[in-house]
CSV table of C-alpha atoms in Angstrom, one decimal:
chain,number,residue,atom,x,y,z
A,6,MET,CA,-0.1,44.8,9.6
A,7,ARG,CA,2.5,46.9,11.3
A,8,ALA,CA,1.9,48.0,14.9
A,9,PRO,CA,3.7,50.7,16.9
A,10,LEU,CA,6.8,49.6,18.9
A,11,GLY,CA,5.5,51.2,22.0
A,12,ALA,CA,2.3,50.5,23.9
A,13,THR,CA,-0.5,49.3,21.7
A,14,GLY,CA,-4.1,49.6,22.9
A,15,THR,CA,-7.7,50.3,22.5
A,16,ARG,CA,-10.2,51.7,25.0
A,17,GLU,CA,-7.2,52.9,27.1
A,18,ASN,CA,-5.8,49.4,27.4
A,19,ARG,CA,-2.0,49.1,27.4
A,20,VAL,CA,0.0,46.2,26.0
A,21,ARG,CA,3.4,45.5,27.5
A,22,ILE,CA,6.0,42.8,26.8
A,23,ASP,CA,7.7,40.8,29.5
A,24,GLU,CA,11.1,39.8,28.3
A,25,PRO,CA,12.8,36.5,29.2
A,26,GLY,CA,14.5,36.5,32.5
A,27,LYS,CA,12.9,39.8,33.7
A,28,PRO,CA,10.4,39.9,36.7
A,29,TRP,CA,6.8,39.7,35.7
A,30,ASN,CA,3.5,39.4,37.7
A,31,ARG,CA,3.0,35.7,37.5
A,32,ALA,CA,0.2,35.7,40.0
A,33,SER,CA,-1.8,38.3,38.1
A,34,TRP,CA,-1.2,36.4,34.8
A,35,ASP,CA,-2.4,33.1,36.3
A,36,ALA,CA,-5.4,34.6,38.0
A,37,TYR,CA,-6.5,36.1,34.7
A,38,VAL,CA,-6.0,32.8,32.8
A,39,GLN,CA,-7.9,30.8,35.5
A,40,ALA,CA,-10.9,33.1,35.2
A,41,ASN,CA,-11.1,33.1,31.4
A,42,ASP,CA,-13.4,30.5,29.8
A,43,ASP,CA,-11.3,30.2,26.6
A,44,ALA,CA,-8.1,29.4,28.5
A,45,SER,CA,-6.2,26.2,28.2
A,46,PRO,CA,-3.8,24.6,30.7
A,47,TYR,CA,-1.0,25.8,28.4
A,48,HIS,CA,-1.7,29.5,29.0
A,49,ALA,CA,-0.6,29.1,32.6
A,50,SER,CA,2.8,30.5,33.6
A,51,VAL,CA,4.1,27.0,34.5
A,52,PHE,CA,4.3,26.2,30.8
A,53,ARG,CA,6.5,29.3,30.2
A,54,ASP,CA,9.0,27.9,32.7
A,55,LEU,CA,8.7,24.4,31.2
A,56,ILE,CA,9.4,25.5,27.6
A,57,GLU,CA,12.3,27.6,28.6
A,58,ASP,CA,13.8,24.9,30.8
A,59,VAL,CA,13.1,21.8,28.7
A,60,PHE,CA,13.4,23.2,25.1
A,61,GLY,CA,15.6,26.3,25.7
A,62,HIS,CA,13.4,28.6,23.6
A,63,PRO,CA,13.0,32.3,24.4
A,64,THR,CA,9.4,33.2,25.4
A,65,PHE,CA,7.6,36.6,25.1
A,66,TYR,CA,4.6,36.9,27.2
A,67,LEU,CA,2.4,39.9,26.4
A,68,SER,CA,-0.3,41.2,28.7
A,69,ALA,CA,-2.9,44.0,28.4
A,70,THR,CA,-3.8,46.1,31.4
A,71,ASP,CA,-6.4,48.8,32.1
A,72,PRO,CA,-5.4,52.2,33.6
A,73,GLU,CA,-5.7,50.7,37.1
A,74,GLY,CA,-3.2,47.9,36.2
A,75,ASN,CA,-5.7,45.1,36.1
A,76,VAL,CA,-5.0,42.4,33.5
A,77,THR,CA,-7.5,42.4,30.6
A,78,GLY,CA,-5.8,40.1,28.2
A,79,VAL,CA,-2.7,37.9,27.7
A,80,LEU,CA,-0.8,36.4,24.8
A,81,PRO,CA,2.1,33.9,25.3
A,82,LEU,CA,4.5,33.6,22.4
A,83,VAL,CA,7.5,31.3,21.9
A,84,ARG,CA,10.3,31.7,19.3
A,85,LEU,CA,11.6,28.6,17.6
A,86,ARG,CA,14.7,29.0,15.5
A,87,SER,CA,16.7,26.3,13.6
A,88,ARG,CA,18.5,25.9,10.2
A,89,LEU,CA,16.3,23.0,9.3
A,90,PHE,CA,12.8,24.4,10.0
A,91,GLY,CA,13.3,28.2,10.1
A,92,ASP,CA,12.7,31.0,12.5
A,93,PHE,CA,9.2,31.7,13.6
A,94,MET,CA,6.9,32.3,16.7
A,95,VAL,CA,4.0,30.2,18.0
A,96,SER,CA,1.3,30.5,20.6
A,97,MET,CA,1.7,27.8,21.8
A,98,PRO,CA,4.1,25.2,20.2
A,99,TYR,CA,3.9,21.5,21.1
A,100,PHE,CA,0.4,21.8,22.6
A,101,ASN,CA,-3.1,21.9,21.2
A,102,TYR,CA,-4.1,25.4,22.2
A,103,GLY,CA,-2.8,28.9,22.6
A,104,GLY,CA,-3.6,32.3,21.2
A,105,ALA,CA,-4.7,35.6,22.9
A,106,LEU,CA,-7.1,35.6,25.8
A,107,SER,CA,-9.1,38.8,26.4
A,108,ASN,CA,-12.2,40.3,27.9
A,109,ASP,CA,-12.8,42.2,24.7
A,110,PRO,CA,-12.1,41.2,21.1
A,111,GLU,CA,-10.4,44.6,20.5
A,112,VAL,CA,-7.9,43.8,23.3
A,113,GLY,CA,-7.2,40.4,21.7
A,114,GLU,CA,-6.6,42.2,18.4
A,115,ALA,CA,-4.2,44.7,20.1
A,116,LEU,CA,-2.2,41.8,21.6
A,117,MET,CA,-1.9,40.1,18.3
A,118,LEU,CA,-0.8,43.3,16.6
A,119,ARG,CA,1.8,43.8,19.3
A,120,GLY,CA,2.9,40.2,18.7
A,121,ALA,CA,3.1,40.8,15.0
A,122,SER,CA,5.2,44.0,15.6
A,123,LEU,CA,7.5,41.9,17.8
A,124,ALA,CA,7.8,39.2,15.1
A,125,GLU,CA,8.7,41.8,12.5
A,126,ASP,CA,11.3,43.4,14.7
A,127,LEU,CA,12.9,40.0,15.5
A,128,GLY,CA,13.0,39.1,11.8
A,129,VAL,CA,11.0,35.9,12.0
A,130,SER,CA,9.2,34.4,9.0
A,131,HIS,CA,5.8,34.2,10.6
A,132,ALA,CA,3.8,34.1,13.8
A,133,GLU,CA,1.1,31.4,14.5
A,134,PHE,CA,-1.7,32.0,16.9
A,135,ARG,CA,-3.6,28.8,17.8
A,136,ASP,CA,-7.0,30.4,18.6
A,137,VAL,CA,-10.3,28.9,19.6
A,138,VAL,CA,-12.1,32.0,18.5
A,139,PRO,CA,-12.3,33.8,15.1
A,140,ARG,CA,-10.5,37.1,14.6
A,141,ASP,CA,-10.7,40.0,12.3
A,142,SER,CA,-10.4,39.1,8.6
A,143,GLN,CA,-7.0,40.8,8.3
A,144,TRP,CA,-5.4,37.7,9.8
A,145,PRO,CA,-4.8,34.7,7.4
A,146,VAL,CA,-6.4,31.7,8.9
A,147,ARG,CA,-6.3,27.9,8.7
A,148,LEU,CA,-9.5,26.1,9.3
A,149,ASP,CA,-8.5,22.5,8.9
A,150,LYS,CA,-8.1,21.8,12.6
A,151,VAL,CA,-10.9,21.0,15.1
A,152,GLU,CA,-11.1,20.3,18.7
A,153,MET,CA,-13.0,17.1,19.6
A,154,GLN,CA,-15.1,17.3,22.8
A,155,LEU,CA,-17.3,14.9,24.6
A,156,PRO,CA,-19.7,16.0,27.3
A,157,LEU,CA,-19.5,13.5,30.1
A,158,PRO,CA,-22.5,12.0,31.9
A,159,ALA,CA,-22.6,11.7,35.6
A,160,THR,CA,-21.8,8.0,35.8
A,161,GLU,CA,-19.8,5.3,34.0
A,162,GLU,CA,-23.0,3.4,33.5
A,163,LEU,CA,-24.6,6.2,31.6
A,164,LEU,CA,-21.5,6.6,29.5
A,165,TRP,CA,-21.6,2.9,28.6
A,166,LYS,CA,-25.2,3.1,27.6
A,167,GLN,CA,-24.6,6.0,25.2
A,168,LEU,CA,-21.9,4.1,23.3
A,169,ARG,CA,-22.8,2.3,20.1
A,170,PRO,CA,-22.8,-1.5,20.3
A,171,LYS,CA,-19.8,-1.7,18.0
A,172,VAL,CA,-17.7,0.5,20.3
A,173,ARG,CA,-18.7,-1.5,23.4
A,174,ALA,CA,-17.7,-4.7,21.6
A,175,GLN,CA,-14.3,-3.2,20.7
A,176,VAL,CA,-13.8,-2.2,24.4
A,177,ARG,CA,-14.5,-5.8,25.5
A,178,ARG,CA,-12.3,-7.4,22.8
A,179,PRO,CA,-8.9,-7.3,24.7
A,180,PHE,CA,-10.4,-9.6,27.4
A,181,LYS,CA,-11.3,-12.3,25.0
A,182,ASP,CA,-9.5,-15.6,24.7
A,183,GLY,CA,-8.4,-15.5,28.3
A,184,ARG,CA,-6.0,-12.7,28.0
A,185,VAL,CA,-4.6,-11.2,31.2
A,186,ILE,CA,-5.4,-7.5,31.0
A,187,SER,CA,-4.6,-5.0,33.7
A,188,VAL,CA,-5.1,-1.2,34.0
A,189,GLU,CA,-3.1,1.1,36.2
A,190,LYS,CA,-3.4,4.8,36.9
A,191,GLY,CA,-0.7,7.0,38.4
A,192,GLY,CA,1.9,9.6,37.8
A,193,LEU,CA,5.7,9.6,37.8
A,194,ASP,CA,5.7,5.9,38.8
A,195,LEU,CA,4.2,5.0,35.4
A,196,LEU,CA,6.4,7.4,33.3
A,197,PRO,CA,8.8,4.6,32.1
A,198,GLU,CA,6.0,2.5,30.7
A,199,PHE,CA,4.2,5.4,29.2
A,200,TYR,CA,7.4,6.7,27.5
A,201,HIS,CA,8.3,3.2,26.1
A,202,VAL,CA,4.9,2.9,24.4
A,203,PHE,CA,4.8,6.5,23.3
A,204,ALA,CA,8.4,6.6,21.9
A,205,THR,CA,8.0,3.3,20.1
A,206,ASN,CA,4.8,4.4,18.5
A,207,MET,CA,6.3,7.7,17.4
A,208,ARG,CA,9.2,5.9,15.8
A,209,ASP,CA,6.8,3.6,14.0
A,210,LEU,CA,4.9,6.7,12.7
A,211,GLY,CA,8.1,8.2,11.5
A,212,THR,CA,7.9,11.1,13.9
A,213,PRO,CA,10.7,12.4,16.2
A,214,VAL,CA,9.8,11.9,19.9
A,215,TYR,CA,9.8,14.4,22.7
A,216,SER,CA,12.2,13.9,25.5
A,217,ARG,CA,11.2,11.9,28.5
A,218,ARG,CA,12.1,14.9,30.5
A,219,LEU,CA,9.2,16.9,29.1
A,220,PHE,CA,6.7,14.5,30.5
A,221,GLY,CA,8.6,14.1,33.8
A,222,GLU,CA,8.6,17.9,34.3
A,223,ILE,CA,4.9,18.2,33.6
A,224,LEU,CA,4.2,15.5,36.2
A,225,ARG,CA,6.5,17.1,38.8
A,226,ARG,CA,5.2,20.6,38.3
A,227,LEU,CA,1.6,19.7,38.0
A,228,PRO,CA,1.2,16.7,40.2
A,229,GLU,CA,-2.5,17.2,41.0
A,230,SER,CA,-3.6,17.7,37.4
A,231,SER,CA,-1.4,15.4,35.3
A,232,HIS,CA,-2.0,11.6,35.2
A,233,ILE,CA,-0.9,8.5,33.3
A,234,VAL,CA,-3.1,5.5,32.4
A,235,VAL,CA,-1.4,2.3,31.3
A,236,ILE,CA,-2.9,-0.8,29.8
A,237,ARG,CA,-0.9,-4.0,30.2
A,238,VAL,CA,-1.3,-7.3,28.4
A,239,ALA,CA,0.2,-10.3,30.3
A,240,GLY,CA,2.1,-7.8,32.4
A,241,ARG,CA,3.6,-5.8,29.5
A,242,PRO,CA,2.6,-2.2,28.7
A,243,ALA,CA,0.6,-2.2,25.5
A,244,ALA,CA,-1.1,1.2,25.5
A,245,ALA,CA,-0.7,4.4,27.5
A,246,GLY,CA,-2.2,7.9,27.8
A,247,PHE,CA,-1.1,11.1,29.4
A,248,LEU,CA,-3.9,13.2,30.9
A,249,LEU,CA,-4.1,16.9,31.9
A,250,GLN,CA,-7.0,18.0,34.1
A,251,GLY,CA,-8.3,21.5,34.7
A,252,ALA,CA,-11.4,22.5,36.5
A,253,GLU,CA,-14.1,20.3,35.1
A,254,ARG,CA,-12.2,19.3,31.9
A,255,MET,CA,-9.9,16.4,31.1
A,256,GLU,CA,-7.6,16.4,28.1
A,257,ILE,CA,-5.5,13.6,26.6
A,258,PRO,CA,-2.8,15.4,24.7
A,259,TRP,CA,-0.7,12.2,24.2
A,260,ALA,CA,-1.8,8.6,23.7
A,261,SER,CA,-0.2,5.6,22.0
A,262,SER,CA,-0.5,1.9,21.6
A,263,LEU,CA,2.0,-0.6,20.4
A,264,ARG,CA,1.3,-2.0,16.9
A,265,ALA,CA,1.8,-5.6,18.2
A,266,TYR,CA,-1.4,-5.2,20.3
A,267,ASN,CA,-3.5,-3.1,18.0
A,268,GLY,CA,-5.2,-6.2,16.6
A,269,ILE,CA,-6.8,-6.9,19.9
A,270,GLY,CA,-8.1,-3.3,20.4
A,271,VAL,CA,-6.0,-2.1,23.4
A,272,ASN,CA,-6.4,1.5,22.1
A,273,MET,CA,-10.2,1.2,22.5
A,274,LEU,CA,-9.8,-0.1,26.1
A,275,LEU,CA,-7.4,2.7,26.9
A,276,TYR,CA,-9.9,5.4,25.9
A,277,TRP,CA,-12.7,3.7,27.8
A,278,GLU,CA,-10.5,3.7,30.9
A,279,VAL,CA,-9.5,7.3,30.6
A,280,LEU,CA,-13.1,8.3,30.0
A,281,LYS,CA,-14.1,6.4,33.2
A,282,TYR,CA,-11.3,8.0,35.1
A,283,SER,CA,-12.4,11.4,33.9
A,284,ILE,CA,-15.9,10.9,35.3
A,285,GLU,CA,-14.5,9.6,38.5
A,286,SER,CA,-12.3,12.7,38.8
A,287,GLY,CA,-15.3,15.0,38.4
A,288,SER,CA,-14.7,16.2,34.9
A,289,ARG,CA,-17.7,17.2,32.8
A,290,ILE,CA,-15.9,17.6,29.4
A,291,PHE,CA,-13.5,15.2,27.9
A,292,ASP,CA,-11.2,16.8,25.3
A,293,PHE,CA,-9.8,14.3,22.8
A,294,GLY,CA,-7.5,16.9,21.4
A,295,ARG,CA,-7.2,18.4,18.0
A,296,SER,CA,-7.6,16.6,14.7
A,297,SER,CA,-7.6,17.4,11.0
A,298,VAL,CA,-11.2,17.2,9.7
A,299,ASP,CA,-12.1,13.7,8.3
A,300,SER,CA,-8.7,12.3,9.2
A,301,GLY,CA,-8.3,8.8,10.8
A,302,THR,CA,-8.0,10.3,14.3
A,303,TYR,CA,-11.1,12.5,13.6
A,304,ARG,CA,-13.2,9.4,12.8
A,305,PHE,CA,-11.8,7.5,15.8
A,306,LYS,CA,-12.9,10.3,18.2
A,307,ARG,CA,-16.2,10.7,16.5
A,308,GLN,CA,-17.1,7.1,17.3
A,309,TRP,CA,-17.0,7.9,21.0
A,310,GLY,CA,-19.6,10.6,20.5
A,311,ALA,CA,-17.1,13.5,20.4
A,312,GLU,CA,-18.3,16.6,18.5
A,313,PRO,CA,-15.9,19.0,16.6
A,314,ARG,CA,-15.3,22.5,17.7
A,315,GLN,CA,-13.7,24.7,15.1
A,316,LEU,CA,-10.2,25.9,15.7
A,317,TYR,CA,-8.8,29.1,14.1
A,318,TRP,CA,-5.1,29.1,13.5
A,319,HIS,CA,-4.3,32.7,12.6
A,320,TYR,CA,-1.1,34.0,11.1
A,321,TRP,CA,1.1,37.0,10.7
A,322,LEU,CA,3.2,36.4,7.6
A,323,ARG,CA,6.3,38.3,6.6
A,324,THR,CA,6.0,37.4,2.9
A,325,GLY,CA,3.6,35.5,0.8
A,326,ASP,CA,0.0,34.7,1.6
A,327,HIS,CA,0.1,31.0,2.5
A,328,PRO,CA,0.5,29.7,6.0
A,329,PRO,CA,3.4,27.3,6.5
A,330,ALA,CA,3.0,23.5,6.4
A,331,LEU,CA,5.4,22.2,9.1
A,332,ASN,CA,3.6,18.9,9.6
A,333,PRO,CA,3.9,15.2,8.5
A,334,ASP,CA,1.4,15.6,5.7
A,335,ASN,CA,3.8,17.9,3.8
A,336,PRO,CA,5.2,15.8,0.9
A,337,ARG,CA,8.7,17.3,1.4
A,338,TYR,CA,9.0,15.3,4.6
A,339,ARG,CA,7.8,11.9,3.2
A,340,LEU,CA,11.3,10.5,2.6
A,341,ALA,CA,12.5,11.6,6.1
A,342,ILE,CA,9.5,9.9,7.7
A,343,GLN,CA,10.2,6.7,5.8
A,344,LEU,CA,13.9,6.7,6.9
A,345,TRP,CA,12.9,7.5,10.5
A,346,GLN,CA,10.6,4.5,10.7
A,347,LYS,CA,13.6,2.2,10.0
A,348,LEU,CA,15.8,3.6,12.9
A,349,PRO,CA,16.5,1.4,15.9
A,350,LEU,CA,14.4,2.7,18.8
A,351,ALA,CA,17.4,3.7,20.9
A,352,ILE,CA,18.8,5.9,18.1
A,353,ALA,CA,15.4,7.4,17.4
A,354,ASN,CA,15.0,8.3,21.1
A,355,ARG,CA,18.4,9.8,21.2
A,356,LEU,CA,18.1,12.0,18.1
A,357,GLY,CA,14.4,12.8,18.3
A,358,PRO,CA,14.3,15.4,21.1
A,359,SER,CA,16.9,17.6,19.4
A,360,ILE,CA,14.8,17.6,16.2
A,361,VAL,CA,11.3,17.9,17.6
A,362,ARG,CA,12.2,20.8,19.8
A,363,ASN,CA,12.1,23.0,16.6
A,364,LEU,CA,8.8,21.6,15.3
A,365,PRO,CA,5.7,23.4,16.6
């Protein structure tokens, strides 16, 4: 799967690579991303800046242009390198979606071939392309991930009516027995409460946590499209979600609840509130994020009426024919997860960001 080092293209398209730190046409890139139906928020140039500034990783943004210089495809790539987890490239790490965007499948293939050539030249073990579309059969692919989407009705009342009685009962549950429940929506002002809930839940799951700075930078750089929703019980944060909005679509890439409150269903109330907020904000699609098929999170999202959309994680592999398994389901990480769950929260929060920065 070796591609030439120079320009790669089909139908007179050219592929160039924009190296870190060098000038690039940010406006043209973002205009193309905004016009592409398969684009995610993470394809936008702001996330290149964010990854370089927060995580310190080198980024390689490939774009295809026609003879007149018009952008006809883009592919963002990030290199992650550590002694613990190896040296590899991902489009895009940390987030649900990435991969090449193009007007023509052949252009997308050309971008991926150029990315594979770059990966081989850099000596990395593999490149992972988190696509929402299938590719040519030459690319090894994982099909265990799906995106969970819910078309939103025009009003909160219509949404309530389409929920099953069991789900409606679970949404009402936190209010029983005279509990004082409050809901607040905002941005940077709610970051401390969101991060407390999120970091505590990640520690309890045995997963290193992202830095608080990551979420703060998203809120600062995307103030109009990033939001936080917090559920409080007796004045204390019990559940929280981080939302990203684009056009007519709302996504919840991060959500957590504290185990002490799970028995009263605060997580169900949280999702009801974010769905309501999405309708109020003019969104027509709610994106619950990705899940492994038939997992617990998959079933949780299905109960809201969300439908799966197949994701295609394609790979370039230097050696072997099996995609890597850098995830909590890998048995090799079981002991590390069990030890992490026992750490004091302050220590987990201090150590977590330096570890998770090298996990895709």
